[in-house]
PDB file of C-alpha atoms in Angstrom:
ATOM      1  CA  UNK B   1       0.000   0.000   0.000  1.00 71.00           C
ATOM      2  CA  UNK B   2       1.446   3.295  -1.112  1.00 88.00           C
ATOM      3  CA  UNK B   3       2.635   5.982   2.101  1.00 87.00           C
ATOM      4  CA  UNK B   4      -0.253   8.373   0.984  1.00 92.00           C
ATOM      5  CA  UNK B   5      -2.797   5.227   1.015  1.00 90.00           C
ATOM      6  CA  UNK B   6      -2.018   4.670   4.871  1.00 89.00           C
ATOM      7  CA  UNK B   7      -1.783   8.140   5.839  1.00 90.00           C
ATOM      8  CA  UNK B   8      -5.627   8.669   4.473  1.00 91.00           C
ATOM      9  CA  UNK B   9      -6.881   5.284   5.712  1.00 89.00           C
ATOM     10  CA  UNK B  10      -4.787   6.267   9.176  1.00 90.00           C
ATOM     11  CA  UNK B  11      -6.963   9.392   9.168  1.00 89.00           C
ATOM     12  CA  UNK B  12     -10.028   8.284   8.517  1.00 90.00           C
ATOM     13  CA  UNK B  13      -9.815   5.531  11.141  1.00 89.00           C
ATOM     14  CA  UNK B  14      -9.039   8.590  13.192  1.00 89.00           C
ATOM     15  CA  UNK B  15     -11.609  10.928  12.296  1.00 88.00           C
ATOM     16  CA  UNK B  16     -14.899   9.506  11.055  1.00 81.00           C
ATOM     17  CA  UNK B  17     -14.020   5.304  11.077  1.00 81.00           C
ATOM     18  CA  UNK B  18     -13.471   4.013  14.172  1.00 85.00           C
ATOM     19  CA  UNK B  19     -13.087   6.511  16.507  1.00 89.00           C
ATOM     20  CA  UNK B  20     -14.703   9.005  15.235  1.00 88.00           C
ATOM     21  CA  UNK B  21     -12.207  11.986  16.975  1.00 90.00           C
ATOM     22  CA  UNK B  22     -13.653  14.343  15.348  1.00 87.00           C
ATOM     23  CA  UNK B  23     -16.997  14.228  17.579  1.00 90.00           C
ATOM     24  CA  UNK B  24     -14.991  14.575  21.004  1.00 89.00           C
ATOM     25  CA  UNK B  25     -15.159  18.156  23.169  1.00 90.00           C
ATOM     26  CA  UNK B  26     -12.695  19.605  25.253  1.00 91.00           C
ATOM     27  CA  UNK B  27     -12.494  22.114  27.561  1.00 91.00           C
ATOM     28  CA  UNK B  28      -8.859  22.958  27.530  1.00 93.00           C
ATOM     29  CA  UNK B  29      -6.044  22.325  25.420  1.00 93.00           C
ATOM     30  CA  UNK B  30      -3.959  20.064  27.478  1.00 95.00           C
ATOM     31  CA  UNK B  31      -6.985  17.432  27.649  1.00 94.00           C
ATOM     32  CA  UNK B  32      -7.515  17.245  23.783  1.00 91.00           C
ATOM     33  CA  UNK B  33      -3.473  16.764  23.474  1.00 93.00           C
ATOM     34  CA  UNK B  34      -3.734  13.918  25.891  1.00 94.00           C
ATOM     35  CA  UNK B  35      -6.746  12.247  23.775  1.00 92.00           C
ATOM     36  CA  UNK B  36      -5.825  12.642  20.765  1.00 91.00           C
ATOM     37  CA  UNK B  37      -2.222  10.859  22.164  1.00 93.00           C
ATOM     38  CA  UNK B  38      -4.208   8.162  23.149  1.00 92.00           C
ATOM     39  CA  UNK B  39      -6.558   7.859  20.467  1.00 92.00           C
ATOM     40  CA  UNK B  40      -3.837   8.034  17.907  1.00 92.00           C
ATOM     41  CA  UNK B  41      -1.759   4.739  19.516  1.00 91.00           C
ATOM     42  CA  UNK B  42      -5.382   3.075  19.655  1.00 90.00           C
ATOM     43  CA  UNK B  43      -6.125   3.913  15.585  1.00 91.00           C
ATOM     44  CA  UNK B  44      -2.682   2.830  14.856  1.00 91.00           C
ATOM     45  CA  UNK B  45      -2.722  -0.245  16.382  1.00 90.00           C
ATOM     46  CA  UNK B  46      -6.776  -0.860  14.053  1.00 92.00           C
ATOM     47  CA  UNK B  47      -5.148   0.113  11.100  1.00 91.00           C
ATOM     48  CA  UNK B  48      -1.987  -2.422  11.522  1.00 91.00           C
ATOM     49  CA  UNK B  49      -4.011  -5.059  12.734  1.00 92.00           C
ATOM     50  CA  UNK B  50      -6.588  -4.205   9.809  1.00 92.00           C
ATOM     51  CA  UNK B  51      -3.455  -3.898   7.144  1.00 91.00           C
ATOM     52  CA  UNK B  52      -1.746  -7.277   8.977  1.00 92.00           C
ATOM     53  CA  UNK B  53      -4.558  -9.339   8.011  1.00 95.00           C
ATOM     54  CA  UNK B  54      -5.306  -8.101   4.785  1.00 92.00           C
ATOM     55  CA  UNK B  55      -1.791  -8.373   3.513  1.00 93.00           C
ATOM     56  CA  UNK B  56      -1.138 -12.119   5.287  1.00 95.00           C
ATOM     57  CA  UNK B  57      -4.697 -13.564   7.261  1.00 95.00           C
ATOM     58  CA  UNK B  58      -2.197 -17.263   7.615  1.00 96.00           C
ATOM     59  CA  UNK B  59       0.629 -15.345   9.559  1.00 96.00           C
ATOM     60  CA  UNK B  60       0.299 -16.604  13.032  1.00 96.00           C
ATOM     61  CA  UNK B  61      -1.670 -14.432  15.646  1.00 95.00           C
ATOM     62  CA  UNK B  62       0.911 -14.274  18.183  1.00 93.00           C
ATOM     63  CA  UNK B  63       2.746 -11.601  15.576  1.00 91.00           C
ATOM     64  CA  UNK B  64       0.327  -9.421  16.684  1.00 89.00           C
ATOM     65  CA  UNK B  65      -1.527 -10.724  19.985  1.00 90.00           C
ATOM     66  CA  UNK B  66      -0.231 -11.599  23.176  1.00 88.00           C
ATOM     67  CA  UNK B  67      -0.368 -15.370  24.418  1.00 90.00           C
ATOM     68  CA  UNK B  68      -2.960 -13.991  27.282  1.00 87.00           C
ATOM     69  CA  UNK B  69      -4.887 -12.109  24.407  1.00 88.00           C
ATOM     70  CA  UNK B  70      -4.891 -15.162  22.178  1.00 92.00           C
ATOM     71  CA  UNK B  71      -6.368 -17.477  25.458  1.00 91.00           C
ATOM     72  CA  UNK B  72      -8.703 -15.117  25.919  1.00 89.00           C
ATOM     73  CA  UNK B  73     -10.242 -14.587  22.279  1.00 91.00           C
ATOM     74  CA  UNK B  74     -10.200 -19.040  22.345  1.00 92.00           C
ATOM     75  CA  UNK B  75     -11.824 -18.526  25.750  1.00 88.00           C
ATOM     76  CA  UNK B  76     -14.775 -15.516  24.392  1.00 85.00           C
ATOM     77  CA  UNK B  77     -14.848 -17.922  20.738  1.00 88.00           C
ATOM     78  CA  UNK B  78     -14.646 -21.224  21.655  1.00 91.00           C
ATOM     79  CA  UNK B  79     -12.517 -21.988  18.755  1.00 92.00           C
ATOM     80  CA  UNK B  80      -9.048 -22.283  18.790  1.00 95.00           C
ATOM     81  CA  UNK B  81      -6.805 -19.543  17.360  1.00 96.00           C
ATOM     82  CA  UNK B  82      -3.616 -19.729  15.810  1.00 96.00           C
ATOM     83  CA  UNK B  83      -3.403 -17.411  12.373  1.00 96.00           C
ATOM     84  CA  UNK B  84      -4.226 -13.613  12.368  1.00 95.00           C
ATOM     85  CA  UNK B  85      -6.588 -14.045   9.858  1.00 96.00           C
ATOM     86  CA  UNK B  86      -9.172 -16.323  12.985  1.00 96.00           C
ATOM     87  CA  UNK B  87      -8.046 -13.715  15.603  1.00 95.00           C
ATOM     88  CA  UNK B  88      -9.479 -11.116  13.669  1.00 95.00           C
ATOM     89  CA  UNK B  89     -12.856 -13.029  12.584  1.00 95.00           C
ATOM     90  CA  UNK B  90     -13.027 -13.867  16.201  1.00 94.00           C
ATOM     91  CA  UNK B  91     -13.482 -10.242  17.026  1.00 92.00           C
ATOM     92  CA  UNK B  92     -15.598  -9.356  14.356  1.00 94.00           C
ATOM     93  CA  UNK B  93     -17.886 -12.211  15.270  1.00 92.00           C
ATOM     94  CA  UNK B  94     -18.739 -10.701  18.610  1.00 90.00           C
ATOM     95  CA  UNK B  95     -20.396  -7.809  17.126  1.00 91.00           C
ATOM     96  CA  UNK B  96     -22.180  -9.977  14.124  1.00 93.00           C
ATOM     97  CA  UNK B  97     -19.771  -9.793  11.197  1.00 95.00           C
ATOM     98  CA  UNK B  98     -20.513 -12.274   9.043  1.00 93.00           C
ATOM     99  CA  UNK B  99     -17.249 -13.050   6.264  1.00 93.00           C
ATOM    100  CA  UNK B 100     -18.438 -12.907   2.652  1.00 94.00           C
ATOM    101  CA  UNK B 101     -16.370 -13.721  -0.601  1.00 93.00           C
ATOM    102  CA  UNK B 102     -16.622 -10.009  -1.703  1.00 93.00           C
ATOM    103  CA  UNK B 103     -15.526  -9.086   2.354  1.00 93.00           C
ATOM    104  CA  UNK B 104     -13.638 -11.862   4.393  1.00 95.00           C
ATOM    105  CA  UNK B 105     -12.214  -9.319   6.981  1.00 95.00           C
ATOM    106  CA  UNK B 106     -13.728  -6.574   8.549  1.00 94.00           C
ATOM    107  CA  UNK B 107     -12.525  -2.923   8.473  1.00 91.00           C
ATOM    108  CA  UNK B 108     -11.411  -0.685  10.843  1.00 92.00           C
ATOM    109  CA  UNK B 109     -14.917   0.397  11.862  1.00 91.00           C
ATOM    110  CA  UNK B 110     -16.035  -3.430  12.588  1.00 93.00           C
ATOM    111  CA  UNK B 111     -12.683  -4.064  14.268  1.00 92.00           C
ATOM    112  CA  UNK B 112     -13.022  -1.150  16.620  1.00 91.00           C
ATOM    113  CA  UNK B 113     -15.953  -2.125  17.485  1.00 91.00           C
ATOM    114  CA  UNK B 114     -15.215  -6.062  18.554  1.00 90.00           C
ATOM    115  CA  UNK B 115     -12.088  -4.957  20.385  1.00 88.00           C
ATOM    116  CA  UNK B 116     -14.678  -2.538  22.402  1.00 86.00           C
ATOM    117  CA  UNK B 117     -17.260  -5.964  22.757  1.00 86.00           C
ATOM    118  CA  UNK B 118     -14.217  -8.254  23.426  1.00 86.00           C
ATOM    119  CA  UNK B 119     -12.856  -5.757  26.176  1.00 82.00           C
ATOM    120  CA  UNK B 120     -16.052  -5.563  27.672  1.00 81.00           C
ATOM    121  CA  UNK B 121     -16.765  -9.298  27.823  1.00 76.00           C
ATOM    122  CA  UNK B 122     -13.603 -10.682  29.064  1.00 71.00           C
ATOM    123  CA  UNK B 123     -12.878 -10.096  33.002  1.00 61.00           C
ATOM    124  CA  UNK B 124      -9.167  -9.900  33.051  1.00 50.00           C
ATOM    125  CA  UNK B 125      -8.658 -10.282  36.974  1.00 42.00           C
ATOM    126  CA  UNK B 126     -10.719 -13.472  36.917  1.00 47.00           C
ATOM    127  CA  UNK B 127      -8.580 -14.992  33.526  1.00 45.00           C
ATOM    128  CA  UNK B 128      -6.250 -17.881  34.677  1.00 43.00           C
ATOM    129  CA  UNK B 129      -3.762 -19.457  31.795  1.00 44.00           C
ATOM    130  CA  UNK B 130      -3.905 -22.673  34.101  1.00 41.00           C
ATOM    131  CA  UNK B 131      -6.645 -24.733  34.523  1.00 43.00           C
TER     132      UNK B 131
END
């Protein structure tokens, strides 16, 4: 994907695709610095993921999860995970993305929005790696 391609795709995951920035109201200066930090780590990290499956889905998951994070997404999808490509279905699945031959992995949007569902649903304090 050409530099200018990621920098747009970058900024709309920013602005009006998964985060939707644009929407959020400050007070003061120092608080929108500080969230649009944080926002811009949490778009970058959608957009990779989004551009990681797209360009290999068979690469293995733990590339780009954690060994806790991949246990957890087997515990939430009761299906074992091992490539990128079923990490990122698994996500999409908990908000109702169904893969098509025209769309077999989500965007940004969808992706955002199962990371939000799979946060949500999974109880880290209780999550033991042991049985």
């Amino acid at each position: 994907m050409r530099r200018e391609k990621q920098v747009e795709r970058f900024h709309y995951t920013l602005k009006s695709g998964a985060l939707q920035v644009e929407k959020l109201q400050f007070d003061d200066i120092h608080t929108l610095v500080n969230a649009l930090a944080f926002y811009s780590v949490v778009g970058w990290q959608i957009f990779a993921l989004t551009h990681a499956v797209r360009k290999n889905s068979d690469q293995s998951a733990r590339a780009v999860f954690d060994e806790s994070e991949v246990m957890l997404l087997q515990k939430v999808s009761s299906k074992k995970i091992v490539s990128i490509g079923e990490a990122v279905l698994a996500l999409a699945k908990l908000i109702g993305f169904a893969p098509s031959k025209k769309q077999p992995f989500p965007g940004v949007t969808v992706l955002a929005r199962g990371a939000s569902q799979f946060c949500l649903k999974t109880d880290l304090t209780s999550f033991s790696p042991f049985p």
